[in-house]
Amino acid sequence: MAIFDAAESVGTAAESVGTTASCAEHRDSDPGLSIRRRPRVISENTKDVSDSASNSSSLESESLANGSENDRSRIGADGEKVGNGEHKGTENSAKFTYRPSTPAHRRIKESPLSSDAIFKQSHAGLFNLCIVVLVAVNSRLIIENLMKYGWLIRSGFWFSSRSLRDWPLLMCCLTLPIFPIAAFMVEKLVQQKYISEPVVVILHILITSVAVLYPVLMILCFDSAVLSGVTLMLFACIVWLKLVSYAHTSSDMRSLAKPLDKGEALSASSDISYSYDVSFKSLLYFMVAPTLCYQTSYPRSACIRKGWVVRQLIKLVIFTGLMGFIVEQYINPIVQNSQHPLKGNLLYAIERVLKLSVPNLYVWLCMFYCFFHLWLNILAELLCFGDREFYKDWWNAKTVEEYWRMWNMPVHKWIVRHIYFPCLRNGIPKGVAVLIAFLVSAIFHELCIAVPCHIFKWWAFVGIMFQVPLVMITNFLQDKFRNSMVGNMIFWCFFSILGQPMCVLLYYHDVMNKR
């Protein structure tokens, strides 16, 4: 009885709400009428008709949305309630809803895999299928490789006696902080007006040049391991990029602070600080922060998540070991059993490149995950660095230009800030500015690979500059075929499947021929 009383009270309340809504609609239609009506008491039959109509409309909407057997079974259950006298209108509404004459096709719809709808659907299930297939296929390849070649990883994989012979490179790496200190002293002298602006420019050019030439000379003078040389060159290039940003930003802050000293107003955004203050603390934080663009302050996070840092460090160790396993167990045997791709049989070279492309792609993706996601986020967490957009969804890039804008965000921001926009401000056309940006990137790619290998064949330089025609081709295809992934496929094909394995084979055989 309590349940029936509650149902009746709910029905009465619903009727009163409906009556009030009808009065409001009547008042809206007739502004002169403002009579407030008292809710009238309805009979049991009227309440049943209202409930039947509401149930009918809800069942009709559900049937149009789904139309499944579950709805029919639920209607059957409601039909039993009709027999008990609870919802008397349900049976009639079901009869009209599921009539054979009810339209089954009401809207224009595309198949989920059609070209117009494929990128509007969720493909989580297909993604899971790809992961399962990759795990299954690669597990079989790992077992087959171990059965055929055995365990190829040497005992000195992590550390060997040859690593001790690279101590000059280690000492060179430890002395790199001298150059930021020298740049700070130059800025301090110009702040106190002991030196003029042209002298500051000359000193910064000398400091940045020596910062990158000193490691190059050390690597060329000593017969070190390639990995040690690559590591030192990466550190040297990072220091060079940071010093250029520090000098360029400090010069711009000095030029902006001069009008403020004279009492002049600047028409610029209010969130930029124009006060020029040389702070060693700011420089020290910048040199260790995961960014290449200097500024006096950065967005900071609230605290350090120690448990999160530990989990990321464990992942870093696991994926670094996975990279080493792939290199030693797969890439080295393929490369050693290959010929020079430009001097042997063409079909054989293509077969070697395609066979090398899969493990090389795995290593490249692991490297991206380890450095750009794990290591940079760990460093940002320890330093409470807030802006952690180290990369974007470059895997969805529709053109090669989009890929270079999203793949390495610290370098991209540095190039835009210190190369691209300064070129535009000096009247250089946009296309030439893009070409200069690629030229600087190509030079540093060549330094990081050719110097440790002691070979200057310019393969890395040519590979980066080859991106310029690819940018134009993919941009043309994107303009011609709107909302297509043709440029994305070209990027994966030329960059990952053909480009990187070809560079690996070229540098390996050139190194072996030199020795």
Short mmCIF file of C-alpha atoms in Angstrom, two decimals:
data_model
loop_
_atom_site.label_atom_id
_atom_site.label_comp_id
_atom_site.label_asym_id
_atom_site.label_seq_id
_atom_site.Cartn_x
_atom_site.Cartn_y
_atom_site.Cartn_z
CA MET A 1 0.00 0.00 0.00
CA ALA A 2 2.83 2.39 0.77
CA ILE A 3 4.25 1.78 -2.71
CA PHE A 4 0.87 2.45 -4.35
CA ASP A 5 0.44 5.64 -2.28
CA ALA A 6 3.89 6.84 -3.31
CA ALA A 7 3.13 6.15 -6.97
CA GLU A 8 -0.14 8.02 -6.70
CA SER A 9 1.53 11.01 -5.06
CA VAL A 10 4.17 11.07 -7.78
CA GLY A 11 1.47 11.00 -10.45
CA THR A 12 -0.37 13.86 -8.74
CA ALA A 13 2.82 15.90 -8.58
CA ALA A 14 3.53 15.24 -12.26
CA GLU A 15 0.01 16.38 -13.16
CA SER A 16 0.43 19.55 -11.13
CA VAL A 17 3.72 20.29 -12.88
CA GLY A 18 2.07 19.68 -16.25
CA THR A 19 -0.83 21.98 -15.34
CA THR A 20 1.54 24.72 -14.25
CA ALA A 21 3.53 24.35 -17.48
CA SER A 22 0.32 24.62 -19.54
CA CYS A 23 -0.66 27.75 -17.63
CA ALA A 24 2.76 29.24 -18.31
CA GLU A 25 2.44 28.49 -21.99
CA HIS A 26 -1.04 30.06 -22.03
CA ARG A 27 0.30 33.17 -20.31
CA ASP A 28 3.14 33.40 -22.83
CA SER A 29 0.67 33.22 -25.69
CA ASP A 30 -1.65 35.81 -24.06
CA PRO A 31 0.33 38.50 -22.22
CA GLY A 32 -2.84 40.00 -20.79
CA LEU A 33 -3.73 36.87 -18.93
CA SER A 34 -1.99 36.47 -15.58
CA ILE A 35 -4.44 34.33 -13.60
CA ARG A 36 -2.84 31.80 -11.27
CA ARG A 37 -4.74 28.52 -11.33
CA ARG A 38 -4.82 26.07 -8.49
CA PRO A 39 -3.85 22.48 -9.44
CA ARG A 40 -6.98 20.46 -9.90
CA VAL A 41 -7.48 17.00 -8.55
CA ILE A 42 -7.52 14.42 -11.32
CA SER A 43 -9.25 11.14 -11.42
CA GLU A 44 -7.57 7.76 -11.49
CA ASN A 45 -8.45 7.24 -15.15
CA THR A 46 -6.83 10.54 -16.17
CA LYS A 47 -3.66 9.66 -14.31
CA ASP A 48 -3.51 6.28 -16.02
CA VAL A 49 -3.88 7.88 -19.43
CA SER A 50 -1.03 10.31 -18.63
CA ASP A 51 1.21 7.50 -17.41
CA SER A 52 0.33 5.44 -20.47
CA ALA A 53 1.24 8.30 -22.80
CA SER A 54 4.57 8.89 -21.05
CA ASN A 55 5.40 5.19 -21.13
CA SER A 56 4.43 5.01 -24.79
CA SER A 57 6.69 7.91 -25.76
CA SER A 58 9.64 6.54 -23.77
CA LEU A 59 9.24 3.07 -25.27
CA GLU A 60 9.01 4.49 -28.77
CA SER A 61 12.22 6.49 -28.36
CA GLU A 62 14.04 3.47 -26.97
CA SER A 63 12.83 1.27 -29.79
CA LEU A 64 13.98 3.76 -32.41
CA ALA A 65 17.39 4.05 -30.78
CA ASN A 66 18.08 0.40 -30.18
CA GLY A 67 15.28 -1.91 -31.30
CA SER A 68 16.97 -4.90 -29.68
CA GLU A 69 15.63 -8.09 -28.19
CA ASN A 70 16.37 -6.74 -24.72
CA ASP A 71 13.77 -4.03 -25.26
CA ARG A 72 11.22 -6.64 -26.39
CA SER A 73 11.90 -8.75 -23.32
CA ARG A 74 11.51 -5.67 -21.16
CA ILE A 75 8.21 -4.91 -22.84
CA GLY A 76 7.10 -8.45 -22.07
CA ALA A 77 7.93 -7.84 -18.44
CA ASP A 78 5.94 -4.60 -18.51
CA GLY A 79 3.10 -6.57 -20.07
CA GLU A 80 3.00 -8.73 -16.96
CA LYS A 81 2.63 -5.56 -14.92
CA VAL A 82 -0.34 -4.65 -17.06
CA GLY A 83 -2.01 -7.80 -15.94
CA ASN A 84 -1.41 -6.69 -12.37
CA GLY A 85 -2.97 -3.28 -13.10
CA GLU A 86 0.12 -1.10 -12.65
CA HIS A 87 0.78 0.24 -16.21
CA LYS A 88 -2.29 -0.36 -18.27
CA GLY A 89 -1.21 1.57 -21.38
CA THR A 90 2.05 -0.28 -22.00
CA GLU A 91 0.54 -3.15 -23.96
CA ASN A 92 -1.23 -0.80 -26.37
CA SER A 93 1.88 1.31 -26.90
CA ALA A 94 3.97 -1.83 -27.58
CA LYS A 95 1.48 -2.94 -30.21
CA PHE A 96 1.86 0.31 -32.13
CA THR A 97 5.63 0.60 -31.60
CA TYR A 98 6.54 -2.82 -32.97
CA ARG A 99 4.10 -2.98 -35.84
CA PRO A 100 5.51 -4.32 -39.16
CA SER A 101 4.60 -1.02 -40.77
CA THR A 102 6.86 0.94 -38.40
CA PRO A 103 9.76 2.44 -40.45
CA ALA A 104 13.10 0.74 -39.77
CA HIS A 105 15.17 3.22 -41.79
CA ARG A 106 14.75 6.86 -40.83
CA ARG A 107 18.11 8.60 -41.46
CA ILE A 108 21.00 8.63 -43.93
CA LYS A 109 23.90 6.70 -42.37
CA GLU A 110 27.35 5.62 -43.52
CA SER A 111 29.02 2.30 -42.85
CA PRO A 112 31.53 2.54 -39.98
CA LEU A 113 34.49 1.75 -42.28
CA SER A 114 33.47 4.04 -45.14
CA SER A 115 35.80 6.87 -46.09
CA ASP A 116 33.47 9.55 -44.70
CA ALA A 117 32.92 7.93 -41.31
CA ILE A 118 36.08 5.95 -40.57
CA PHE A 119 37.78 8.75 -38.63
CA LYS A 120 34.61 9.55 -36.67
CA GLN A 121 34.42 6.08 -35.10
CA SER A 122 36.25 4.59 -32.17
CA HIS A 123 38.72 1.89 -33.19
CA ALA A 124 39.74 0.72 -29.72
CA GLY A 125 38.92 -2.88 -30.54
CA LEU A 126 41.02 -2.85 -33.71
CA PHE A 127 43.84 -1.20 -31.75
CA ASN A 128 43.70 -4.02 -29.19
CA LEU A 129 43.73 -6.53 -32.04
CA CYS A 130 46.86 -4.93 -33.49
CA ILE A 131 48.58 -5.13 -30.11
CA VAL A 132 47.65 -8.81 -29.72
CA VAL A 133 48.88 -9.59 -33.25
CA LEU A 134 52.13 -7.68 -32.69
CA VAL A 135 52.78 -9.53 -29.44
CA ALA A 136 52.04 -12.89 -31.04
CA VAL A 137 54.12 -12.28 -34.19
CA ASN A 138 57.08 -10.79 -32.37
CA SER A 139 57.04 -13.52 -29.73
CA ARG A 140 57.36 -16.08 -32.51
CA LEU A 141 60.19 -14.08 -34.10
CA ILE A 142 62.02 -13.83 -30.78
CA ILE A 143 61.77 -17.58 -30.23
CA GLU A 144 62.83 -18.29 -33.81
CA ASN A 145 65.79 -15.92 -33.50
CA LEU A 146 66.95 -17.49 -30.23
CA MET A 147 66.64 -20.98 -31.68
CA LYS A 148 68.60 -20.02 -34.81
CA TYR A 149 71.34 -17.69 -33.46
CA GLY A 150 71.31 -18.22 -29.71
CA TRP A 151 71.89 -15.46 -27.15
CA LEU A 152 73.86 -12.72 -28.95
CA ILE A 153 74.06 -10.12 -26.17
CA ARG A 154 77.66 -9.92 -24.94
CA SER A 155 78.68 -9.78 -21.32
CA GLY A 156 80.07 -6.26 -21.78
CA PHE A 157 76.84 -4.84 -23.16
CA TRP A 158 76.25 -2.41 -20.28
CA PHE A 159 79.86 -1.79 -19.32
CA SER A 160 83.17 -2.96 -20.77
CA SER A 161 86.86 -2.19 -20.49
CA ARG A 162 86.59 0.03 -23.57
CA SER A 163 84.28 2.34 -21.64
CA LEU A 164 87.22 3.23 -19.38
CA ARG A 165 89.14 4.52 -22.41
CA ASP A 166 86.44 7.15 -22.99
CA TRP A 167 87.40 9.11 -19.88
CA PRO A 168 88.52 12.18 -21.94
CA LEU A 169 85.00 12.47 -23.29
CA LEU A 170 83.61 12.18 -19.77
CA MET A 171 85.93 14.95 -18.56
CA CYS A 172 84.87 17.08 -21.54
CA CYS A 173 81.22 16.56 -20.62
CA LEU A 174 81.92 17.55 -17.00
CA THR A 175 83.61 20.79 -18.10
CA LEU A 176 80.68 21.97 -20.26
CA PRO A 177 79.16 24.04 -17.36
CA ILE A 178 82.07 26.48 -17.81
CA PHE A 179 80.35 28.01 -20.83
CA PRO A 180 77.06 28.97 -19.08
CA ILE A 181 79.12 30.56 -16.31
CA ALA A 182 81.05 32.57 -18.91
CA ALA A 183 77.80 33.69 -20.53
CA PHE A 184 76.48 34.78 -17.12
CA MET A 185 79.61 36.84 -16.48
CA VAL A 186 79.19 38.58 -19.85
CA GLU A 187 75.58 39.47 -19.02
CA LYS A 188 76.63 40.71 -15.58
CA LEU A 189 79.27 42.97 -17.12
CA VAL A 190 76.87 44.46 -19.63
CA GLN A 191 74.28 45.00 -16.89
CA GLN A 192 76.79 47.05 -14.95
CA LYS A 193 77.70 48.81 -18.24
CA TYR A 194 81.34 47.77 -18.23
CA ILE A 195 81.13 46.58 -21.85
CA SER A 196 79.13 47.77 -24.84
CA GLU A 197 76.49 45.93 -26.82
CA PRO A 198 78.71 45.00 -29.81
CA VAL A 199 81.29 43.50 -27.43
CA VAL A 200 78.53 41.42 -25.81
CA VAL A 201 77.51 40.00 -29.19
CA ILE A 202 81.11 39.08 -30.05
CA LEU A 203 81.70 37.42 -26.68
CA HIS A 204 78.50 35.37 -26.89
CA ILE A 205 79.42 34.20 -30.40
CA LEU A 206 82.83 33.07 -29.12
CA ILE A 207 81.36 31.28 -26.10
CA THR A 208 78.69 29.41 -28.07
CA SER A 209 81.13 28.47 -30.84
CA VAL A 210 83.71 27.06 -28.42
CA ALA A 211 80.94 25.20 -26.55
CA VAL A 212 80.24 23.06 -29.62
CA LEU A 213 83.73 22.96 -31.23
CA TYR A 214 85.50 21.83 -28.06
CA PRO A 215 83.59 18.49 -27.84
CA VAL A 216 84.01 17.97 -31.60
CA LEU A 217 87.79 18.24 -31.29
CA MET A 218 87.84 15.93 -28.26
CA ILE A 219 85.87 13.24 -30.11
CA LEU A 220 88.01 13.49 -33.23
CA CYS A 221 91.27 13.34 -31.25
CA PHE A 222 90.37 10.22 -29.25
CA ASP A 223 89.29 6.84 -30.57
CA SER A 224 86.14 6.47 -28.49
CA ALA A 225 83.04 4.36 -28.76
CA VAL A 226 80.33 5.67 -31.07
CA LEU A 227 77.73 5.70 -28.29
CA SER A 228 80.00 7.79 -26.03
CA GLY A 229 80.63 10.28 -28.82
CA VAL A 230 76.92 10.57 -29.65
CA THR A 231 76.11 11.21 -25.98
CA LEU A 232 78.74 13.95 -25.68
CA MET A 233 77.60 15.62 -28.90
CA LEU A 234 73.99 15.61 -27.72
CA PHE A 235 75.00 17.33 -24.49
CA ALA A 236 77.13 19.85 -26.40
CA CYS A 237 74.29 20.67 -28.81
CA ILE A 238 71.86 21.12 -25.92
CA VAL A 239 74.29 23.50 -24.19
CA TRP A 240 74.73 25.44 -27.45
CA LEU A 241 70.97 25.80 -27.97
CA LYS A 242 70.47 26.93 -24.38
CA LEU A 243 73.30 29.47 -24.56
CA VAL A 244 71.93 30.94 -27.79
CA SER A 245 68.50 31.27 -26.21
CA TYR A 246 70.01 32.86 -23.07
CA ALA A 247 72.01 35.42 -25.06
CA HIS A 248 69.18 36.21 -27.49
CA THR A 249 66.55 36.56 -24.76
CA SER A 250 68.81 38.68 -22.54
CA SER A 251 69.54 41.01 -25.46
CA ASP A 252 65.84 41.39 -26.17
CA MET A 253 65.11 42.07 -22.48
CA ARG A 254 67.77 44.78 -22.42
CA SER A 255 66.26 46.45 -25.47
CA LEU A 256 62.81 46.34 -23.88
CA ALA A 257 64.07 47.65 -20.54
CA LYS A 258 65.62 50.79 -22.07
CA PRO A 259 62.27 52.50 -22.85
CA LEU A 260 61.13 51.73 -19.31
CA ASP A 261 64.21 53.45 -17.92
CA LYS A 262 63.28 56.54 -19.93
CA GLY A 263 59.68 56.42 -18.70
CA GLU A 264 58.21 55.44 -22.07
CA ALA A 265 55.20 53.15 -22.37
CA LEU A 266 55.25 49.94 -24.35
CA SER A 267 52.25 48.64 -26.23
CA ALA A 268 52.45 44.95 -25.42
CA SER A 269 50.70 42.31 -23.39
CA SER A 270 50.70 42.85 -19.64
CA ASP A 271 51.77 39.31 -18.73
CA ILE A 272 55.37 39.80 -19.96
CA SER A 273 58.02 41.06 -17.56
CA TYR A 274 60.34 43.62 -19.13
CA SER A 275 62.61 44.07 -16.12
CA TYR A 276 66.17 43.12 -17.01
CA ASP A 277 67.83 41.37 -14.09
CA VAL A 278 70.77 38.99 -14.43
CA SER A 279 70.15 36.13 -12.00
CA PHE A 280 72.49 33.17 -11.68
CA LYS A 281 69.71 31.19 -10.02
CA SER A 282 67.48 31.62 -13.09
CA LEU A 283 70.32 30.57 -15.40
CA LEU A 284 71.14 27.52 -13.28
CA TYR A 285 67.52 26.38 -13.28
CA PHE A 286 67.29 26.94 -17.03
CA MET A 287 70.40 24.87 -17.76
CA VAL A 288 68.96 21.79 -16.03
CA ALA A 289 65.28 22.33 -16.90
CA PRO A 290 63.71 20.31 -19.76
CA THR A 291 63.44 23.31 -22.06
CA LEU A 292 65.62 25.15 -24.59
CA CYS A 293 63.92 28.56 -24.33
CA TYR A 294 65.18 30.85 -21.59
CA GLN A 295 62.89 32.96 -19.45
CA THR A 296 63.21 34.35 -15.96
CA SER A 297 60.36 32.21 -14.55
CA TYR A 298 58.43 29.12 -15.59
CA PRO A 299 55.10 27.54 -14.65
CA ARG A 300 55.75 25.39 -11.60
CA SER A 301 53.94 22.36 -10.22
CA ALA A 302 52.90 22.15 -6.59
CA CYS A 303 54.92 19.15 -5.35
CA ILE A 304 57.04 16.16 -6.33
CA ARG A 305 55.23 12.82 -6.66
CA LYS A 306 57.90 10.44 -5.40
CA GLY A 307 55.96 7.25 -6.14
CA TRP A 308 55.25 8.43 -9.67
CA VAL A 309 58.94 9.18 -10.23
CA VAL A 310 59.90 5.68 -9.06
CA ARG A 311 57.41 4.08 -11.46
CA GLN A 312 58.71 6.14 -14.38
CA LEU A 313 62.31 5.21 -13.53
CA ILE A 314 61.38 1.52 -13.58
CA LYS A 315 59.77 1.97 -16.99
CA LEU A 316 62.88 3.82 -18.20
CA VAL A 317 65.13 0.92 -17.20
CA ILE A 318 62.80 -1.64 -18.81
CA PHE A 319 62.49 0.15 -22.15
CA THR A 320 66.20 0.98 -22.26
CA GLY A 321 66.95 -2.71 -21.81
CA LEU A 322 64.43 -3.53 -24.53
CA MET A 323 66.21 -1.17 -26.92
CA GLY A 324 69.54 -2.81 -26.14
CA PHE A 325 68.08 -6.27 -26.66
CA ILE A 326 66.66 -5.34 -30.09
CA VAL A 327 69.91 -3.70 -31.18
CA GLU A 328 72.13 -6.59 -30.12
CA GLN A 329 69.84 -9.47 -31.04
CA TYR A 330 68.34 -8.21 -34.30
CA ILE A 331 69.82 -5.04 -35.77
CA ASN A 332 73.51 -5.96 -35.44
CA PRO A 333 73.18 -9.36 -37.20
CA ILE A 334 71.10 -7.84 -40.03
CA VAL A 335 73.58 -5.02 -40.57
CA GLN A 336 76.64 -7.27 -40.37
CA ASN A 337 75.17 -9.66 -42.95
CA SER A 338 74.34 -6.87 -45.40
CA GLN A 339 76.16 -5.14 -48.22
CA HIS A 340 76.60 -1.45 -48.93
CA PRO A 341 73.13 -0.34 -50.16
CA LEU A 342 74.61 1.82 -52.96
CA LYS A 343 77.24 -0.65 -54.20
CA GLY A 344 75.54 -4.06 -54.25
CA ASN A 345 72.51 -5.69 -55.79
CA LEU A 346 69.49 -3.38 -55.78
CA LEU A 347 66.94 -6.06 -54.85
CA TYR A 348 69.21 -7.37 -52.12
CA ALA A 349 69.61 -3.85 -50.72
CA ILE A 350 65.84 -3.32 -50.71
CA GLU A 351 65.37 -6.64 -48.91
CA ARG A 352 67.92 -5.67 -46.24
CA VAL A 353 66.33 -2.24 -45.76
CA LEU A 354 62.84 -3.69 -45.38
CA LYS A 355 64.08 -6.38 -43.00
CA LEU A 356 65.89 -3.76 -40.92
CA SER A 357 62.93 -1.38 -40.91
CA VAL A 358 60.83 -3.27 -38.35
CA PRO A 359 63.41 -3.60 -35.52
CA ASN A 360 64.69 -0.10 -36.31
CA LEU A 361 61.15 1.23 -35.95
CA TYR A 362 60.79 -0.51 -32.58
CA VAL A 363 64.03 1.03 -31.35
CA TRP A 364 63.01 4.47 -32.60
CA LEU A 365 59.62 4.31 -30.86
CA CYS A 366 61.24 3.06 -27.65
CA MET A 367 63.76 5.90 -27.86
CA PHE A 368 60.97 8.43 -28.25
CA TYR A 369 59.07 6.97 -25.29
CA CYS A 370 62.16 6.79 -23.09
CA PHE A 371 63.48 10.29 -23.79
CA PHE A 372 60.53 12.52 -24.63
CA HIS A 373 57.99 10.94 -22.30
CA LEU A 374 59.80 9.20 -19.44
CA TRP A 375 63.07 11.07 -18.98
CA LEU A 376 61.81 14.61 -19.67
CA ASN A 377 58.77 14.05 -17.43
CA ILE A 378 60.99 12.66 -14.67
CA LEU A 379 63.26 15.69 -14.92
CA ALA A 380 60.27 18.04 -14.98
CA GLU A 381 58.78 16.34 -11.92
CA LEU A 382 62.01 16.61 -9.93
CA LEU A 383 62.35 20.31 -10.87
CA CYS A 384 58.60 21.05 -10.50
CA PHE A 385 58.60 22.22 -14.14
CA GLY A 386 54.98 22.79 -15.10
CA ASP A 387 54.88 22.99 -18.92
CA ARG A 388 55.31 19.36 -19.98
CA GLU A 389 54.21 19.58 -23.60
CA PHE A 390 57.36 17.86 -24.85
CA TYR A 391 55.54 16.40 -27.85
CA LYS A 392 52.14 16.39 -29.50
CA ASP A 393 50.25 13.69 -31.40
CA TRP A 394 52.84 13.58 -34.18
CA TRP A 395 51.69 10.07 -35.14
CA ASN A 396 48.51 11.68 -36.55
CA ALA A 397 50.39 14.24 -38.66
CA LYS A 398 48.85 14.54 -42.12
CA THR A 399 51.91 16.27 -43.59
CA VAL A 400 55.63 16.16 -42.95
CA GLU A 401 55.46 19.80 -41.88
CA GLU A 402 52.95 18.91 -39.15
CA TYR A 403 55.23 16.11 -37.97
CA TRP A 404 58.19 18.45 -37.49
CA ARG A 405 55.96 20.86 -35.58
CA MET A 406 54.76 18.17 -33.15
CA TRP A 407 57.58 15.63 -32.86
CA ASN A 408 60.08 17.58 -30.70
CA MET A 409 58.39 20.53 -29.03
CA PRO A 410 61.45 21.92 -27.14
CA VAL A 411 63.44 22.18 -30.40
CA HIS A 412 60.40 23.40 -32.34
CA LYS A 413 59.78 26.22 -29.85
CA TRP A 414 63.47 27.16 -29.97
CA ILE A 415 63.51 27.30 -33.78
CA VAL A 416 60.31 29.35 -33.94
CA ARG A 417 61.52 31.75 -31.26
CA HIS A 418 65.15 32.24 -32.27
CA ILE A 419 65.26 31.48 -36.03
CA TYR A 420 61.89 31.61 -37.77
CA PHE A 421 60.35 34.81 -36.33
CA PRO A 422 63.66 36.74 -36.27
CA CYS A 423 64.00 35.92 -39.98
CA LEU A 424 60.49 37.21 -40.65
CA ARG A 425 61.13 40.38 -38.65
CA ASN A 426 64.20 41.06 -40.80
CA GLY A 427 62.19 40.82 -44.02
CA ILE A 428 63.17 37.27 -45.03
CA PRO A 429 60.37 35.45 -46.89
CA LYS A 430 58.53 32.66 -45.12
CA GLY A 431 59.80 29.92 -47.43
CA VAL A 432 63.41 31.01 -46.98
CA ALA A 433 62.93 31.12 -43.20
CA VAL A 434 61.65 27.52 -43.24
CA LEU A 435 64.64 26.50 -45.37
CA ILE A 436 67.04 28.14 -42.88
CA ALA A 437 65.35 26.30 -40.00
CA PHE A 438 65.81 22.96 -41.78
CA LEU A 439 69.41 23.89 -42.61
CA VAL A 440 70.27 24.47 -38.94
CA SER A 441 68.55 21.21 -37.98
CA ALA A 442 70.43 19.31 -40.71
CA ILE A 443 73.80 20.65 -39.55
CA PHE A 444 73.26 19.52 -35.98
CA HIS A 445 71.96 16.11 -37.07
CA GLU A 446 75.13 15.68 -39.10
CA LEU A 447 77.32 16.74 -36.17
CA CYS A 448 75.64 14.31 -33.77
CA ILE A 449 76.15 11.34 -36.14
CA ALA A 450 79.16 12.06 -38.37
CA VAL A 451 81.52 13.30 -35.65
CA PRO A 452 81.18 10.21 -33.38
CA CYS A 453 81.56 7.97 -36.44
CA HIS A 454 84.59 10.00 -37.67
CA ILE A 455 83.00 10.07 -41.13
CA PHE A 456 81.70 13.10 -43.00
CA LYS A 457 79.61 11.70 -45.83
CA TRP A 458 76.70 14.10 -45.16
CA TRP A 459 74.10 11.32 -45.16
CA ALA A 460 72.23 12.79 -42.16
CA PHE A 461 72.43 16.29 -43.64
CA VAL A 462 70.95 15.11 -46.95
CA GLY A 463 68.27 13.13 -45.12
CA ILE A 464 67.06 16.19 -43.20
CA MET A 465 67.19 18.51 -46.21
CA PHE A 466 65.23 15.91 -48.18
CA GLN A 467 62.36 16.72 -45.82
CA VAL A 468 61.87 20.06 -47.60
CA PRO A 469 60.53 18.53 -50.87
CA LEU A 470 58.55 16.03 -48.79
CA VAL A 471 56.94 18.98 -46.98
CA MET A 472 55.88 20.49 -50.31
CA ILE A 473 54.62 17.15 -51.66
CA THR A 474 52.55 16.29 -48.59
CA ASN A 475 51.17 19.83 -48.35
CA PHE A 476 50.09 19.60 -52.00
CA LEU A 477 48.42 16.22 -51.40
CA GLN A 478 46.67 17.53 -48.29
CA ASP A 479 45.30 20.49 -50.25
CA LYS A 480 44.20 18.23 -53.09
CA PHE A 481 42.66 15.43 -50.98
CA ARG A 482 40.99 17.07 -48.02
CA ASN A 483 40.66 15.11 -44.75
CA SER A 484 42.95 12.35 -45.99
CA MET A 485 45.90 10.59 -44.42
CA VAL A 486 47.96 10.32 -47.60
CA GLY A 487 50.63 12.60 -46.14
CA ASN A 488 50.70 10.50 -42.96
CA MET A 489 51.37 7.35 -44.99
CA ILE A 490 54.12 9.10 -46.97
CA PHE A 491 55.72 10.22 -43.71
CA TRP A 492 55.72 6.70 -42.23
CA CYS A 493 57.02 5.21 -45.48
CA PHE A 494 59.87 7.60 -46.28
CA PHE A 495 60.86 8.46 -42.73
CA SER A 496 60.53 5.19 -40.81
CA ILE A 497 60.41 2.34 -43.32
CA LEU A 498 63.01 3.57 -45.81
CA GLY A 499 64.90 6.60 -44.49
CA GLN A 500 66.21 5.51 -41.09
CA PRO A 501 67.23 1.94 -42.08
CA MET A 502 69.01 3.32 -45.15
CA CYS A 503 70.99 5.78 -42.98
CA VAL A 504 71.91 2.98 -40.55
CA LEU A 505 73.25 0.80 -43.37
CA LEU A 506 75.14 3.67 -45.00
CA TYR A 507 76.90 4.79 -41.83
CA TYR A 508 77.65 1.23 -40.70
CA HIS A 509 79.34 0.22 -43.95
CA ASP A 510 81.21 3.52 -44.18
CA VAL A 511 82.55 3.00 -40.65
CA MET A 512 83.53 -0.59 -41.41
CA ASN A 513 85.23 0.37 -44.66
CA LYS A 514 87.15 3.13 -42.87
CA ARG A 515 88.42 0.71 -40.26
#
